[in-house]
């Protein structure tokens, strides 16, 4: 078996340090201990509730508790089916987004006003997947 060159051994500690800094959020003080548990979630900035992921797509905060229940109930009342996900929408700040899979298999994203839980607009997910 061939031994690793000494140069390669010198790089390993630096790589480990960089990985640790990235995994810890680089000193972010978001106060969310759950985000550090998996090391894969990005900390949300103070404004807008969404951060940019490595690919440039916004990271959206999942809804929880009463907000989740009310948003999902309102979306299902308008578009019967099964909830795929519900979150604070990063593309439309200040709105909740609930993705619903309808009985015919198509999916629709329902945008809701977080104060009234009324449907503000919708987006056909099939059209979005096609690059539209």
Short mmCIF file of N, CA and C in Angstrom, two decimals:
data_model
loop_
_atom_site.label_atom_id
_atom_site.label_comp_id
_atom_site.label_asym_id
_atom_site.label_seq_id
_atom_site.Cartn_x
_atom_site.Cartn_y
_atom_site.Cartn_z
N UNK A 1 0.85 -1.18 0.00
CA UNK A 1 0.00 0.00 0.00
C UNK A 1 0.89 1.24 0.00
N UNK A 2 0.49 2.22 -0.74
CA UNK A 2 1.28 3.43 -0.91
C UNK A 2 0.90 4.47 0.14
N UNK A 3 1.89 5.11 0.75
CA UNK A 3 1.65 6.13 1.78
C UNK A 3 1.27 7.45 1.11
N UNK A 4 0.44 8.26 1.82
CA UNK A 4 0.05 9.57 1.31
C UNK A 4 1.23 10.53 1.41
N UNK A 5 1.40 11.39 0.41
CA UNK A 5 2.48 12.38 0.49
C UNK A 5 2.25 13.35 1.65
N UNK A 6 3.31 13.90 2.19
CA UNK A 6 3.20 14.83 3.32
C UNK A 6 2.39 16.07 2.98
N UNK A 7 2.45 16.51 1.71
CA UNK A 7 1.67 17.69 1.30
C UNK A 7 0.19 17.43 1.49
N UNK A 8 -0.27 16.23 1.16
CA UNK A 8 -1.69 15.90 1.30
C UNK A 8 -2.10 15.92 2.75
N UNK A 9 -1.22 15.46 3.63
CA UNK A 9 -1.52 15.46 5.07
C UNK A 9 -1.65 16.87 5.62
N UNK A 10 -0.94 17.82 5.06
CA UNK A 10 -1.01 19.21 5.52
C UNK A 10 -2.33 19.86 5.14
N UNK A 11 -2.98 19.39 4.07
CA UNK A 11 -4.23 19.97 3.60
C UNK A 11 -5.42 19.51 4.44
N UNK A 12 -5.36 18.31 4.98
CA UNK A 12 -6.49 17.73 5.70
C UNK A 12 -6.98 18.62 6.85
N UNK A 13 -6.12 19.11 7.75
CA UNK A 13 -6.64 19.96 8.84
C UNK A 13 -7.35 21.22 8.34
N UNK A 14 -6.83 21.81 7.27
CA UNK A 14 -7.46 23.01 6.72
C UNK A 14 -8.84 22.69 6.17
N UNK A 15 -8.97 21.56 5.49
CA UNK A 15 -10.26 21.16 4.93
C UNK A 15 -11.26 20.88 6.04
N UNK A 16 -10.81 20.23 7.10
CA UNK A 16 -11.70 19.93 8.23
C UNK A 16 -12.17 21.23 8.89
N UNK A 17 -11.29 22.19 9.06
CA UNK A 17 -11.64 23.47 9.66
C UNK A 17 -12.66 24.21 8.80
N UNK A 18 -12.43 24.24 7.49
CA UNK A 18 -13.37 24.93 6.59
C UNK A 18 -14.74 24.26 6.65
N UNK A 19 -14.78 22.94 6.63
CA UNK A 19 -16.05 22.22 6.70
C UNK A 19 -16.77 22.55 8.00
N UNK A 20 -16.04 22.57 9.11
CA UNK A 20 -16.65 22.87 10.41
C UNK A 20 -17.23 24.27 10.44
N UNK A 21 -16.51 25.24 9.88
CA UNK A 21 -17.01 26.62 9.84
C UNK A 21 -18.27 26.74 9.00
N UNK A 22 -18.28 26.08 7.85
CA UNK A 22 -19.46 26.13 6.98
C UNK A 22 -20.63 25.44 7.66
N UNK A 23 -20.40 24.28 8.26
CA UNK A 23 -21.47 23.52 8.91
C UNK A 23 -22.07 24.27 10.08
N UNK A 24 -21.26 25.07 10.76
CA UNK A 24 -21.73 25.83 11.92
C UNK A 24 -22.33 27.17 11.53
N UNK A 25 -22.33 27.50 10.28
CA UNK A 25 -22.91 28.76 9.84
C UNK A 25 -21.94 29.92 9.91
N UNK A 26 -20.70 29.66 10.12
CA UNK A 26 -19.69 30.71 10.09
C UNK A 26 -19.91 31.79 11.14
N UNK A 27 -20.41 31.42 12.32
CA UNK A 27 -20.58 32.39 13.39
C UNK A 27 -21.95 33.03 13.40
N UNK A 28 -22.89 32.49 12.67
CA UNK A 28 -24.25 33.03 12.66
C UNK A 28 -24.85 32.91 14.05
N UNK A 29 -25.50 33.95 14.52
CA UNK A 29 -26.14 33.90 15.83
C UNK A 29 -27.65 33.90 15.67
N UNK A 30 -28.16 32.96 14.86
CA UNK A 30 -29.59 32.91 14.60
C UNK A 30 -30.37 32.45 15.81
N UNK A 31 -29.69 31.77 16.78
CA UNK A 31 -30.38 31.33 17.98
C UNK A 31 -31.19 30.08 17.76
N UNK A 32 -31.11 29.45 16.62
CA UNK A 32 -31.88 28.25 16.34
C UNK A 32 -31.01 27.03 16.54
N UNK A 33 -31.16 26.35 17.66
CA UNK A 33 -30.32 25.20 17.95
C UNK A 33 -30.66 24.03 17.06
N UNK A 34 -31.86 23.94 16.51
CA UNK A 34 -32.23 22.84 15.63
C UNK A 34 -31.46 22.91 14.32
N UNK A 35 -31.14 24.10 13.84
CA UNK A 35 -30.43 24.23 12.58
C UNK A 35 -29.03 23.65 12.69
N UNK A 36 -28.41 23.74 13.84
CA UNK A 36 -27.08 23.20 14.01
C UNK A 36 -27.07 21.70 14.20
N UNK A 37 -28.20 21.09 14.52
CA UNK A 37 -28.26 19.67 14.79
C UNK A 37 -27.93 18.84 13.57
N UNK A 38 -28.43 19.21 12.42
CA UNK A 38 -28.16 18.42 11.22
C UNK A 38 -26.97 18.96 10.45
N UNK A 39 -26.65 20.22 10.61
CA UNK A 39 -25.54 20.81 9.90
C UNK A 39 -25.84 21.08 8.43
N UNK A 40 -27.09 20.86 7.99
CA UNK A 40 -27.41 21.05 6.59
C UNK A 40 -28.34 22.22 6.35
N UNK A 41 -28.96 22.76 7.38
CA UNK A 41 -29.88 23.86 7.19
C UNK A 41 -29.13 25.18 7.23
N UNK A 42 -29.56 26.11 6.40
CA UNK A 42 -28.97 27.45 6.40
C UNK A 42 -29.73 28.32 7.39
N UNK A 43 -29.01 29.22 8.04
CA UNK A 43 -29.66 30.14 8.95
C UNK A 43 -30.39 31.20 8.16
N UNK A 44 -31.61 31.51 8.57
CA UNK A 44 -32.40 32.52 7.87
C UNK A 44 -31.96 33.91 8.30
N UNK A 45 -31.85 34.85 7.37
CA UNK A 45 -31.49 36.21 7.74
C UNK A 45 -32.65 36.89 8.46
N UNK A 46 -32.36 38.01 9.08
CA UNK A 46 -33.38 38.71 9.86
C UNK A 46 -34.51 39.24 8.99
N UNK A 47 -34.22 39.62 7.74
CA UNK A 47 -35.25 40.16 6.88
C UNK A 47 -35.72 39.13 5.89
N UNK A 48 -37.03 39.06 5.65
CA UNK A 48 -37.58 38.22 4.60
C UNK A 48 -37.79 36.78 4.97
N UNK A 49 -37.10 36.25 5.99
CA UNK A 49 -37.32 34.90 6.43
C UNK A 49 -36.72 33.84 5.52
N UNK A 50 -35.90 34.19 4.54
CA UNK A 50 -35.31 33.19 3.67
C UNK A 50 -33.86 33.54 3.38
N UNK A 51 -33.06 32.50 3.25
CA UNK A 51 -31.65 32.68 2.90
C UNK A 51 -31.41 32.04 1.55
N UNK A 52 -30.32 32.42 0.92
CA UNK A 52 -29.96 31.81 -0.36
C UNK A 52 -29.18 30.54 -0.08
N UNK A 53 -29.58 29.44 -0.70
CA UNK A 53 -28.85 28.19 -0.60
C UNK A 53 -27.67 28.25 -1.56
N UNK A 54 -26.81 27.25 -1.51
CA UNK A 54 -25.64 27.22 -2.36
C UNK A 54 -25.98 27.32 -3.84
N UNK A 55 -27.13 26.80 -4.27
CA UNK A 55 -27.52 26.84 -5.66
C UNK A 55 -28.22 28.12 -6.05
N UNK A 56 -28.41 29.05 -5.13
CA UNK A 56 -29.08 30.30 -5.44
C UNK A 56 -30.57 30.27 -5.20
N UNK A 57 -31.12 29.10 -4.85
CA UNK A 57 -32.54 29.01 -4.55
C UNK A 57 -32.78 29.44 -3.11
N UNK A 58 -33.88 30.16 -2.86
CA UNK A 58 -34.16 30.58 -1.49
C UNK A 58 -34.52 29.40 -0.61
N UNK A 59 -34.10 29.46 0.64
CA UNK A 59 -34.46 28.45 1.62
C UNK A 59 -35.69 28.97 2.35
N UNK A 60 -36.76 28.20 2.32
CA UNK A 60 -38.01 28.65 2.91
C UNK A 60 -38.26 27.96 4.25
N UNK A 61 -38.76 28.73 5.22
CA UNK A 61 -39.00 28.24 6.56
C UNK A 61 -40.33 27.49 6.62
N UNK A 62 -40.31 26.21 7.03
CA UNK A 62 -41.56 25.45 7.13
C UNK A 62 -42.50 26.06 8.18
N UNK A 63 -43.80 25.99 7.90
CA UNK A 63 -44.79 26.45 8.87
C UNK A 63 -44.92 25.43 9.98
N UNK A 64 -45.25 25.91 11.17
CA UNK A 64 -45.46 25.03 12.31
C UNK A 64 -46.67 25.50 13.10
N UNK A 65 -47.14 24.65 13.97
CA UNK A 65 -48.20 25.01 14.92
C UNK A 65 -49.49 25.46 14.28
N UNK A 66 -50.09 26.48 14.91
CA UNK A 66 -51.39 26.99 14.47
C UNK A 66 -51.33 27.57 13.06
N UNK A 67 -50.25 28.25 12.72
CA UNK A 67 -50.11 28.82 11.38
C UNK A 67 -50.14 27.71 10.33
N UNK A 68 -49.47 26.61 10.59
CA UNK A 68 -49.45 25.47 9.67
C UNK A 68 -50.85 24.89 9.51
N UNK A 69 -51.53 24.68 10.63
CA UNK A 69 -52.87 24.10 10.60
C UNK A 69 -53.85 24.98 9.82
N UNK A 70 -53.83 26.27 10.11
CA UNK A 70 -54.76 27.19 9.44
C UNK A 70 -54.46 27.35 7.96
N UNK A 71 -53.17 27.47 7.62
CA UNK A 71 -52.78 27.64 6.22
C UNK A 71 -53.14 26.41 5.41
N UNK A 72 -52.85 25.23 5.94
CA UNK A 72 -53.15 24.00 5.22
C UNK A 72 -54.66 23.79 5.07
N UNK A 73 -55.42 24.11 6.11
CA UNK A 73 -56.88 23.97 6.04
C UNK A 73 -57.45 24.91 4.97
N UNK A 74 -56.96 26.14 4.91
CA UNK A 74 -57.45 27.11 3.93
C UNK A 74 -57.09 26.67 2.51
N UNK A 75 -55.88 26.17 2.32
CA UNK A 75 -55.45 25.72 0.99
C UNK A 75 -56.27 24.51 0.55
N UNK A 76 -56.50 23.57 1.46
CA UNK A 76 -57.28 22.38 1.11
C UNK A 76 -58.75 22.70 0.87
N UNK A 77 -59.26 23.73 1.52
CA UNK A 77 -60.64 24.15 1.27
C UNK A 77 -60.79 24.67 -0.16
N UNK A 78 -59.76 25.36 -0.64
CA UNK A 78 -59.79 25.90 -2.00
C UNK A 78 -59.41 24.85 -3.05
N UNK A 79 -58.48 23.97 -2.69
CA UNK A 79 -57.97 22.95 -3.62
C UNK A 79 -57.87 21.62 -2.88
N UNK A 80 -58.94 20.81 -2.88
CA UNK A 80 -58.92 19.53 -2.17
C UNK A 80 -57.80 18.63 -2.67
N UNK A 81 -57.19 17.92 -1.74
CA UNK A 81 -56.10 17.01 -2.09
C UNK A 81 -55.27 16.72 -0.85
N UNK A 82 -53.98 16.57 -1.06
CA UNK A 82 -53.05 16.25 0.01
C UNK A 82 -51.95 17.31 0.07
N UNK A 83 -51.65 17.78 1.27
CA UNK A 83 -50.59 18.79 1.43
C UNK A 83 -49.24 18.13 1.24
N UNK A 84 -48.43 18.70 0.36
CA UNK A 84 -47.06 18.25 0.13
C UNK A 84 -46.13 18.97 1.09
N UNK A 85 -46.27 20.30 1.19
CA UNK A 85 -45.48 21.10 2.12
C UNK A 85 -46.16 22.44 2.34
N UNK A 86 -45.81 23.05 3.46
CA UNK A 86 -46.31 24.39 3.77
C UNK A 86 -45.16 25.18 4.38
N UNK A 87 -45.02 26.44 3.94
CA UNK A 87 -43.85 27.22 4.34
C UNK A 87 -44.09 28.72 4.19
N UNK A 88 -43.20 29.50 4.79
CA UNK A 88 -43.17 30.94 4.54
C UNK A 88 -42.52 31.08 3.17
N UNK A 89 -43.15 31.80 2.26
CA UNK A 89 -42.65 31.86 0.90
C UNK A 89 -41.55 32.88 0.74
N UNK A 90 -40.43 32.48 0.14
CA UNK A 90 -39.30 33.38 -0.07
C UNK A 90 -39.46 34.19 -1.35
N UNK A 91 -40.14 33.63 -2.34
CA UNK A 91 -40.33 34.34 -3.61
C UNK A 91 -41.36 35.45 -3.47
N UNK A 92 -42.29 35.28 -2.54
CA UNK A 92 -43.33 36.27 -2.25
C UNK A 92 -43.28 36.57 -0.76
N UNK A 93 -42.32 37.38 -0.31
CA UNK A 93 -42.17 37.65 1.12
C UNK A 93 -43.48 38.15 1.74
N UNK A 94 -43.75 37.66 2.94
CA UNK A 94 -44.95 38.07 3.64
C UNK A 94 -46.14 37.19 3.32
N UNK A 95 -45.94 36.11 2.58
CA UNK A 95 -47.03 35.18 2.26
C UNK A 95 -46.66 33.78 2.71
N UNK A 96 -47.69 32.97 2.96
CA UNK A 96 -47.51 31.56 3.21
C UNK A 96 -47.75 30.84 1.90
N UNK A 97 -47.04 29.74 1.67
CA UNK A 97 -47.23 28.93 0.48
C UNK A 97 -47.52 27.50 0.92
N UNK A 98 -48.59 26.93 0.38
CA UNK A 98 -48.95 25.55 0.66
C UNK A 98 -49.03 24.82 -0.67
N UNK A 99 -48.23 23.78 -0.81
CA UNK A 99 -48.24 22.99 -2.03
C UNK A 99 -49.21 21.83 -1.83
N UNK A 100 -50.17 21.71 -2.75
CA UNK A 100 -51.22 20.69 -2.64
C UNK A 100 -51.17 19.78 -3.86
N UNK A 101 -51.19 18.46 -3.60
CA UNK A 101 -51.30 17.47 -4.68
C UNK A 101 -52.77 17.13 -4.81
N UNK A 102 -53.36 17.47 -5.96
CA UNK A 102 -54.78 17.25 -6.19
C UNK A 102 -55.05 15.79 -6.55
N UNK A 103 -56.33 15.41 -6.55
CA UNK A 103 -56.73 14.03 -6.82
C UNK A 103 -56.26 13.55 -8.19
N UNK A 104 -56.16 14.45 -9.15
CA UNK A 104 -55.73 14.06 -10.51
C UNK A 104 -54.21 13.93 -10.62
N UNK A 105 -53.49 14.14 -9.51
CA UNK A 105 -52.03 14.00 -9.49
C UNK A 105 -51.28 15.29 -9.76
N UNK A 106 -51.98 16.32 -10.25
CA UNK A 106 -51.31 17.60 -10.49
C UNK A 106 -51.09 18.31 -9.16
N UNK A 107 -50.14 19.23 -9.17
CA UNK A 107 -49.84 19.99 -7.95
C UNK A 107 -50.03 21.47 -8.18
N UNK A 108 -50.51 22.14 -7.14
CA UNK A 108 -50.71 23.58 -7.20
C UNK A 108 -50.12 24.19 -5.93
N UNK A 109 -49.47 25.31 -6.08
CA UNK A 109 -48.98 26.04 -4.91
C UNK A 109 -49.97 27.15 -4.62
N UNK A 110 -50.48 27.15 -3.40
CA UNK A 110 -51.50 28.11 -2.98
C UNK A 110 -50.83 29.14 -2.07
N UNK A 111 -50.93 30.41 -2.44
CA UNK A 111 -50.33 31.49 -1.66
C UNK A 111 -51.42 32.14 -0.81
N UNK A 112 -51.12 32.30 0.48
CA UNK A 112 -52.11 32.80 1.43
C UNK A 112 -51.60 34.04 2.16
N UNK A 113 -52.54 34.92 2.49
CA UNK A 113 -52.24 36.05 3.36
C UNK A 113 -52.10 35.49 4.78
N UNK A 114 -50.98 35.71 5.46
CA UNK A 114 -50.77 35.12 6.78
C UNK A 114 -51.67 35.69 7.88
N UNK A 115 -52.29 36.82 7.63
CA UNK A 115 -53.18 37.41 8.64
C UNK A 115 -54.60 36.89 8.51
N UNK A 116 -55.07 36.71 7.27
CA UNK A 116 -56.46 36.31 7.05
C UNK A 116 -56.60 34.86 6.57
N UNK A 117 -55.50 34.26 6.12
CA UNK A 117 -55.49 32.91 5.55
C UNK A 117 -56.39 32.81 4.32
N UNK A 118 -56.53 33.90 3.61
CA UNK A 118 -57.28 33.91 2.36
C UNK A 118 -56.31 33.67 1.20
N UNK A 119 -56.79 32.95 0.17
CA UNK A 119 -55.97 32.67 -1.00
C UNK A 119 -55.73 33.97 -1.76
N UNK A 120 -54.47 34.30 -1.99
CA UNK A 120 -54.08 35.51 -2.71
C UNK A 120 -53.83 35.18 -4.18
N UNK A 121 -53.15 34.07 -4.43
CA UNK A 121 -52.88 33.62 -5.80
C UNK A 121 -52.46 32.16 -5.76
N UNK A 122 -52.34 31.57 -6.95
CA UNK A 122 -51.91 30.18 -7.06
C UNK A 122 -50.88 30.06 -8.18
N UNK A 123 -50.16 28.94 -8.17
CA UNK A 123 -49.20 28.66 -9.23
C UNK A 123 -49.28 27.18 -9.56
N UNK A 124 -49.45 26.86 -10.83
CA UNK A 124 -49.48 25.48 -11.30
C UNK A 124 -48.05 24.95 -11.26
N UNK A 125 -47.81 23.94 -10.43
CA UNK A 125 -46.46 23.42 -10.27
C UNK A 125 -45.95 22.71 -11.52
N UNK A 126 -46.81 22.12 -12.32
CA UNK A 126 -46.38 21.45 -13.56
C UNK A 126 -45.78 22.46 -14.53
N UNK A 127 -46.37 23.62 -14.62
CA UNK A 127 -45.85 24.67 -15.51
C UNK A 127 -44.49 25.14 -15.00
N UNK A 128 -44.30 25.19 -13.68
CA UNK A 128 -43.04 25.62 -13.08
C UNK A 128 -41.95 24.59 -13.33
N UNK A 129 -42.29 23.29 -13.28
CA UNK A 129 -41.31 22.23 -13.51
C UNK A 129 -40.82 22.22 -14.94
N UNK A 130 -41.63 22.71 -15.89
CA UNK A 130 -41.25 22.74 -17.29
C UNK A 130 -40.34 23.92 -17.61
N UNK A 131 -40.03 24.73 -16.58
CA UNK A 131 -39.17 25.89 -16.80
C UNK A 131 -39.94 27.14 -17.12
N UNK A 132 -41.24 27.13 -16.96
CA UNK A 132 -42.07 28.30 -17.26
C UNK A 132 -41.97 29.31 -16.14
#
